[in-house]
């Protein structure tokens, strides 16, 4: 009898737990239901996008979210790049059937439509950031679609995260479905991040579904995904941007990850090289200590992209607003990156801080949001660039 009572009690607990899950699921869907025909008025892509990175947790925390919105309203900022799918893979958007079936949903922002409506009402351009192939939760939930190790288990990178196989088209469909939902809810732009192959870990042990895995097949898989995503998202009239490694602006290869910036640019409205000076090795571009010298690293990197035919209007780099490796990033260093972009003609930018704590002193007032000024007198790098362009023009005339 005692055993029977224990069983009954356990069943009651399970029943209550299941009911709570059902209640949460119902509220999750109901709160975010949205008719496409009733999308709020568009803000429209600003002439120069100046934005900040916002985690889903920051967006879900009232005080932090309001603080970030106030920062945007009171400065030259005009954009919030909100992560809706991070590398952990936990799904924060509602009604993604595959995520629900795989039990990898997570509750963050209670009502995404209301959240986005608030941004639009306040004139803030809303961008949805989606981590594409680095997805630990789905890789373990659906190992048949993950990058595997030689034993048949889920391969993991140095951080311990699993990855979805970029060659597998089921994975393409999954992340595009997430993007479609974000667009239906009112985001005006989709930003693809981790749209690449892994770069760290025991790469020799990584096993893919493709019979051939090399630089060409990697690049074909990434550009193939971007081409297909653009086709699928076209009816929703959303802009598309992509995050790429900073060095892709000057690299002629795929960097081992399938990213060739010129080819990728064909299937995106904007390109966001992640140009954090702390991520460049000593000696890059002849710069002894890139992390301590943000201006030349940004100028040279963006110059490389422009020289390869990428329009300045299409470039929207991520800049560093965090301290790493013993170099404190104060307002002066943050502003140096912004000015380097201006001096090469790039007027748009985004600031990254993993904790969403940004250097307010580095930002100008709202009246500066649609303009920029180049350095005067010209910096030595500007003079060098002008001399080089004039020499090229002279050669063409001859």
Coordinates of C-alpha atoms in Angstrom, one line a residue:
X1 CA 0.0 0.0 0.0
X2 CA 2.8 2.4 0.8
X3 CA 4.4 1.6 -2.5
X4 CA 1.1 2.2 -4.3
X5 CA 0.6 5.6 -2.5
X6 CA 4.1 6.7 -3.6
X7 CA 3.3 5.7 -7.2
X8 CA 0.0 7.7 -7.1
X9 CA 1.8 10.7 -5.6
X10 CA 4.5 10.6 -8.3
X11 CA 1.8 10.3 -11.0
X12 CA 0.0 13.4 -9.5
X13 CA 3.3 15.3 -9.6
X14 CA 3.9 14.3 -13.2
X15 CA 0.4 15.3 -14.1
X16 CA 0.8 18.7 -12.6
X17 CA 4.1 19.2 -14.3
X18 CA 2.6 18.2 -17.6
X19 CA -0.2 20.6 -17.1
X20 CA 2.2 23.4 -16.3
X21 CA 4.1 22.6 -19.5
X22 CA 0.9 22.7 -21.5
X23 CA -0.1 26.0 -19.9
X24 CA 3.3 27.5 -20.7
X25 CA 3.2 26.2 -24.3
X26 CA -0.3 27.6 -24.8
X27 CA 0.6 31.0 -23.4
X28 CA 3.8 31.0 -25.4
X29 CA 1.9 30.6 -28.7
X30 CA -1.0 32.8 -27.8
X31 CA 1.1 35.7 -26.6
X32 CA 3.0 35.8 -29.9
X33 CA 0.3 35.0 -32.4
X34 CA 0.4 37.5 -35.2
X35 CA -1.5 38.0 -38.5
X36 CA 1.0 38.9 -41.3
X37 CA -1.6 41.4 -42.7
X38 CA -1.4 43.3 -39.4
X39 CA 2.4 43.9 -39.2
X40 CA 3.2 47.2 -37.6
X41 CA 4.4 50.1 -39.8
X42 CA 8.0 49.6 -40.9
X43 CA 10.8 51.9 -39.6
X44 CA 12.7 51.3 -42.8
X45 CA 16.5 50.8 -43.1
X46 CA 18.2 53.9 -41.8
X47 CA 20.6 55.7 -44.2
X48 CA 23.4 54.8 -41.9
X49 CA 22.7 51.9 -39.5
X50 CA 24.3 52.5 -36.1
X51 CA 23.3 49.6 -33.8
X52 CA 24.0 47.5 -30.7
X53 CA 23.9 43.8 -30.0
X54 CA 21.1 42.8 -27.6
X55 CA 20.8 39.3 -26.1
X56 CA 17.5 37.6 -25.8
X57 CA 17.9 37.8 -22.0
X58 CA 18.6 41.6 -22.1
X59 CA 15.5 42.0 -24.3
X60 CA 13.4 40.0 -21.8
X61 CA 14.6 42.0 -18.7
X62 CA 12.5 45.1 -18.4
X63 CA 15.0 47.4 -16.7
X64 CA 17.9 46.3 -19.0
X65 CA 15.8 46.6 -22.1
X66 CA 14.5 50.0 -21.3
X67 CA 18.1 51.1 -20.5
X68 CA 19.2 50.0 -24.0
X69 CA 16.3 51.6 -25.7
X70 CA 17.0 54.9 -23.8
X71 CA 20.6 54.6 -25.0
X72 CA 19.5 54.3 -28.6
X73 CA 17.0 57.2 -28.2
X74 CA 19.5 59.6 -26.6
X75 CA 22.4 59.0 -28.9
X76 CA 23.3 58.5 -32.6
X77 CA 22.2 54.9 -32.4
X78 CA 19.1 53.8 -34.4
X79 CA 19.2 50.0 -34.5
X80 CA 18.9 47.0 -32.1
X81 CA 20.3 43.6 -33.3
X82 CA 18.3 41.2 -31.1
X83 CA 19.4 37.6 -30.8
X84 CA 16.5 35.2 -31.3
X85 CA 18.6 32.1 -31.8
X86 CA 21.9 31.8 -30.1
X87 CA 24.7 29.2 -30.4
X88 CA 23.2 27.2 -27.5
X89 CA 20.4 26.4 -29.9
X90 CA 17.5 27.0 -27.4
X91 CA 14.6 28.4 -29.4
X92 CA 13.0 31.6 -28.0
X93 CA 10.6 32.3 -30.8
X94 CA 7.1 30.7 -30.6
X95 CA 5.5 28.0 -32.8
X96 CA 8.7 26.6 -34.4
X97 CA 7.4 23.0 -34.7
X98 CA 10.7 21.3 -34.9
X99 CA 12.1 23.0 -31.8
X100 CA 8.9 22.1 -29.9
X101 CA 9.2 18.5 -31.0
X102 CA 12.8 18.4 -30.1
X103 CA 12.0 20.0 -26.7
X104 CA 14.6 22.8 -27.1
X105 CA 12.3 25.8 -26.6
X106 CA 13.0 28.4 -23.9
X107 CA 10.9 31.3 -22.6
X108 CA 12.6 34.7 -22.8
X109 CA 10.6 37.6 -24.2
X110 CA 7.0 37.0 -23.3
X111 CA 5.4 38.7 -26.3
X112 CA 7.7 39.2 -29.3
X113 CA 5.2 41.1 -31.3
X114 CA 4.6 43.6 -28.5
X115 CA 8.4 43.9 -28.1
X116 CA 9.0 44.6 -31.8
X117 CA 6.0 47.0 -31.9
X118 CA 7.5 49.0 -29.1
X119 CA 10.8 49.3 -31.0
X120 CA 9.0 50.4 -34.2
X121 CA 6.9 52.9 -32.4
X122 CA 10.0 54.5 -31.0
X123 CA 11.7 54.6 -34.4
X124 CA 14.2 51.8 -33.7
X125 CA 15.2 49.5 -36.6
X126 CA 14.7 45.9 -35.4
X127 CA 17.1 43.2 -36.6
X128 CA 16.8 39.5 -35.7
X129 CA 20.2 37.8 -35.2
X130 CA 20.2 34.1 -35.9
X131 CA 23.1 31.7 -35.2
X132 CA 22.9 29.3 -38.1
X133 CA 25.1 26.2 -37.9
X134 CA 26.6 26.4 -34.4
X135 CA 23.6 25.0 -32.6
X136 CA 24.3 22.8 -29.6
X137 CA 20.7 21.9 -28.7
X138 CA 19.5 20.8 -32.1
X139 CA 22.8 19.0 -32.9
X140 CA 22.2 16.8 -29.8
X141 CA 18.4 16.6 -30.4
X142 CA 18.9 15.5 -34.0
X143 CA 22.3 13.9 -34.2
X144 CA 21.5 12.5 -37.7
X145 CA 21.8 16.1 -38.9
X146 CA 24.9 17.1 -36.8
X147 CA 28.6 17.1 -37.6
X148 CA 29.7 13.8 -36.1
X149 CA 32.9 12.3 -34.7
X150 CA 34.5 9.1 -36.0
X151 CA 32.6 7.1 -33.3
X152 CA 29.3 8.3 -34.6
X153 CA 28.6 10.7 -31.8
X154 CA 28.1 14.5 -32.0
X155 CA 31.4 16.2 -32.7
X156 CA 32.0 19.2 -30.5
X157 CA 34.3 22.2 -30.8
X158 CA 36.7 23.7 -28.2
X159 CA 33.8 25.3 -26.4
X160 CA 32.0 21.9 -26.1
X161 CA 29.3 22.9 -28.6
X162 CA 27.8 20.7 -31.2
X163 CA 27.2 22.0 -34.8
X164 CA 24.6 21.3 -37.4
X165 CA 26.0 19.9 -40.7
X166 CA 26.1 22.8 -43.2
X167 CA 25.8 20.3 -46.1
X168 CA 22.4 19.0 -44.8
X169 CA 19.5 20.8 -46.4
X170 CA 17.1 19.9 -43.5
X171 CA 19.2 22.2 -41.4
X172 CA 18.9 25.0 -44.0
X173 CA 15.1 24.6 -43.9
X174 CA 15.1 24.7 -40.1
X175 CA 16.9 28.0 -39.7
X176 CA 15.1 29.6 -42.5
X177 CA 11.8 28.7 -40.8
X178 CA 13.1 30.5 -37.7
X179 CA 13.9 33.5 -39.9
X180 CA 10.4 33.4 -41.5
X181 CA 8.9 33.5 -38.0
X182 CA 11.0 36.4 -37.0
X183 CA 9.9 38.3 -40.2
X184 CA 6.2 37.5 -39.5
X185 CA 6.6 38.9 -36.0
X186 CA 7.8 42.2 -37.4
X187 CA 11.6 42.1 -37.6
X188 CA 12.7 44.1 -40.6
X189 CA 16.0 42.4 -41.2
X190 CA 17.5 38.9 -40.6
X191 CA 21.1 38.8 -39.7
X192 CA 22.8 35.4 -40.2
X193 CA 25.7 34.6 -37.8
X194 CA 27.8 31.5 -37.6
X195 CA 26.9 30.9 -41.3
X196 CA 30.1 28.9 -41.6
X197 CA 31.9 25.7 -40.8
X198 CA 33.7 25.2 -37.4
X199 CA 37.0 26.9 -37.0
X200 CA 38.3 25.3 -33.7
X201 CA 38.5 21.9 -32.1
X202 CA 39.7 18.7 -33.6
X203 CA 38.6 19.5 -37.1
X204 CA 40.3 16.3 -38.5
X205 CA 37.7 14.3 -36.6
X206 CA 34.7 16.1 -37.9
X207 CA 32.5 13.9 -40.2
X208 CA 30.1 15.4 -42.7
X209 CA 27.3 14.1 -44.8
X210 CA 29.0 15.2 -48.0
X211 CA 31.3 12.7 -49.7
X212 CA 33.8 15.4 -50.5
X213 CA 34.8 18.1 -48.0
X214 CA 37.2 20.8 -49.2
X215 CA 37.5 24.5 -49.7
X216 CA 35.3 24.5 -52.8
X217 CA 32.5 22.3 -51.3
X218 CA 32.6 24.3 -48.1
X219 CA 32.2 27.6 -50.0
X220 CA 29.5 26.0 -52.2
X221 CA 27.5 24.9 -49.2
X222 CA 27.6 28.3 -47.5
X223 CA 26.7 30.3 -50.7
X224 CA 24.1 27.7 -51.5
X225 CA 22.4 28.2 -48.2
X226 CA 22.5 32.0 -48.6
X227 CA 21.0 31.8 -52.1
X228 CA 18.2 29.5 -51.0
X229 CA 17.5 31.6 -47.9
X230 CA 17.2 34.7 -50.0
X231 CA 14.7 33.0 -52.3
X232 CA 12.6 31.8 -49.3
X233 CA 12.6 35.1 -47.6
X234 CA 11.9 37.3 -50.7
X235 CA 8.1 37.2 -50.3
X236 CA 8.4 38.6 -46.7
X237 CA 10.3 41.8 -47.9
X238 CA 13.0 41.7 -45.2
X239 CA 16.6 42.7 -45.6
X240 CA 19.3 40.1 -45.1
X241 CA 22.7 40.7 -43.5
X242 CA 25.5 38.3 -42.8
X243 CA 28.3 38.2 -40.2
X244 CA 31.7 37.1 -41.4
X245 CA 35.2 36.7 -39.9
X246 CA 37.0 40.0 -40.0
X247 CA 39.9 38.6 -42.0
X248 CA 37.6 37.6 -44.9
X249 CA 37.8 41.2 -46.1
X250 CA 41.4 40.5 -47.3
X251 CA 41.6 36.7 -47.5
X252 CA 41.4 35.1 -51.0
X253 CA 40.5 31.7 -49.7
X254 CA 37.6 30.4 -47.6
X255 CA 39.6 30.5 -44.3
X256 CA 38.8 26.9 -43.8
X257 CA 35.2 27.8 -42.9
X258 CA 33.5 28.2 -46.2
X259 CA 33.4 32.0 -46.0
X260 CA 34.4 33.9 -49.2
X261 CA 33.1 37.4 -48.7
X262 CA 32.8 38.4 -52.4
X263 CA 30.7 35.4 -53.2
X264 CA 28.6 35.7 -50.1
X265 CA 27.9 39.3 -50.7
X266 CA 25.8 38.5 -53.7
X267 CA 23.1 37.0 -51.5
X268 CA 22.9 39.6 -48.8
X269 CA 21.9 43.3 -48.6
X270 CA 24.6 44.0 -46.0
X271 CA 27.9 42.4 -44.9
X272 CA 29.1 42.7 -41.3
X273 CA 32.7 41.7 -40.9
X274 CA 33.4 41.1 -37.2
X275 CA 36.4 43.4 -37.0
X276 CA 37.2 43.1 -33.3
X277 CA 40.9 44.3 -33.0
X278 CA 41.4 41.8 -30.1
X279 CA 40.8 38.9 -32.6
X280 CA 43.6 39.8 -35.0
X281 CA 47.0 38.2 -34.4
X282 CA 50.0 40.3 -33.7
X283 CA 51.6 41.5 -36.9
X284 CA 48.4 41.4 -39.0
X285 CA 48.7 43.9 -41.8
X286 CA 52.1 44.8 -40.4
X287 CA 50.5 46.1 -37.2
X288 CA 52.5 45.1 -34.1
X289 CA 49.6 45.1 -31.6
X290 CA 46.2 45.2 -33.3
X291 CA 44.2 45.2 -30.1
X292 CA 46.0 48.3 -28.9
X293 CA 45.8 50.0 -32.4
X294 CA 42.1 49.8 -33.5
X295 CA 42.3 52.6 -36.2
X296 CA 44.7 51.0 -38.6
X297 CA 43.3 47.5 -38.2
X298 CA 39.8 48.7 -39.1
X299 CA 40.9 51.0 -41.9
X300 CA 43.1 48.4 -43.6
X301 CA 40.5 45.6 -43.2
X302 CA 37.6 47.7 -44.7
X303 CA 39.9 49.0 -47.4
X304 CA 40.5 45.4 -48.5
X305 CA 36.8 44.7 -48.8
X306 CA 36.2 47.9 -50.9
X307 CA 39.2 47.1 -53.1
X308 CA 37.6 43.8 -53.9
X309 CA 34.4 45.4 -55.2
X310 CA 32.2 45.5 -52.2
X311 CA 30.2 48.7 -52.0
X312 CA 30.7 50.9 -49.0
X313 CA 26.9 51.1 -48.7
X314 CA 26.8 47.3 -48.2
X315 CA 29.5 47.2 -45.4
X316 CA 28.2 47.4 -41.9
X317 CA 31.1 46.2 -39.6
X318 CA 30.9 45.0 -36.1
X319 CA 33.2 47.0 -33.8
X320 CA 34.6 46.0 -30.4
X321 CA 33.1 47.6 -27.3
X322 CA 34.6 45.2 -24.8
X323 CA 38.0 44.8 -23.1
X324 CA 40.1 41.7 -23.7
X325 CA 43.7 40.5 -23.3
X326 CA 44.7 43.4 -21.0
X327 CA 43.7 46.2 -23.3
X328 CA 40.9 48.4 -21.9
X329 CA 38.4 49.6 -24.5
X330 CA 37.5 53.1 -23.5
X331 CA 35.5 55.7 -25.5
X332 CA 38.7 56.7 -27.3
X333 CA 39.3 53.2 -28.7
X334 CA 35.7 52.6 -29.6
X335 CA 35.5 55.9 -31.4
X336 CA 38.8 55.2 -33.2
X337 CA 37.1 52.2 -34.9
X338 CA 34.1 54.2 -35.9
X339 CA 36.4 57.0 -37.3
X340 CA 38.5 54.5 -39.2
X341 CA 35.3 53.3 -41.0
X342 CA 34.3 56.9 -41.8
X343 CA 37.7 57.6 -43.2
X344 CA 37.4 54.9 -45.7
X345 CA 33.8 55.8 -46.5
X346 CA 31.8 53.3 -44.4
X347 CA 29.1 55.1 -42.5
X348 CA 27.3 52.2 -40.9
X349 CA 28.4 50.2 -37.9
X350 CA 27.4 47.9 -35.0
X351 CA 28.8 47.6 -31.5
X352 CA 29.3 44.3 -29.8
X353 CA 29.5 43.7 -26.1
X354 CA 28.5 40.2 -24.9
X355 CA 27.0 41.7 -21.7
X356 CA 25.2 44.5 -23.5
X357 CA 27.0 47.1 -21.6
X358 CA 28.1 49.8 -24.0
X359 CA 30.4 52.8 -23.7
X360 CA 28.0 55.8 -23.7
X361 CA 30.8 58.3 -23.8
X362 CA 31.8 56.9 -27.2
X363 CA 28.5 57.9 -28.8
X364 CA 27.4 61.2 -30.2
X365 CA 23.9 62.8 -30.1
X366 CA 20.8 61.8 -32.1
X367 CA 21.5 64.7 -34.6
X368 CA 24.6 62.8 -35.9
X369 CA 22.7 59.6 -36.8
X370 CA 22.5 60.2 -40.5
X371 CA 25.8 61.8 -41.2
X372 CA 29.5 61.4 -40.7
X373 CA 32.7 63.4 -41.1
X374 CA 36.1 62.1 -42.3
X375 CA 39.3 63.1 -40.5
X376 CA 40.8 66.4 -41.4
X377 CA 43.7 66.8 -41.9
X378 CA 43.8 63.4 -43.5
X379 CA 45.5 60.6 -41.6
X380 CA 48.6 58.9 -43.0
X381 CA 46.5 55.9 -44.0
X382 CA 44.1 58.2 -45.9
X383 CA 46.9 59.9 -47.7
X384 CA 48.4 56.5 -48.6
X385 CA 45.1 55.3 -49.9
X386 CA 44.5 58.4 -52.0
X387 CA 48.0 58.1 -53.5
X388 CA 47.4 54.5 -54.4
X389 CA 44.0 55.2 -56.0
X390 CA 45.6 58.0 -58.1
X391 CA 48.3 55.7 -59.3
X392 CA 45.8 53.1 -60.3
X393 CA 43.8 55.7 -62.2
X394 CA 47.0 56.9 -64.0
X395 CA 47.7 53.3 -65.0
X396 CA 44.2 52.9 -66.5
X397 CA 44.6 56.1 -68.5
X398 CA 47.8 54.8 -70.0

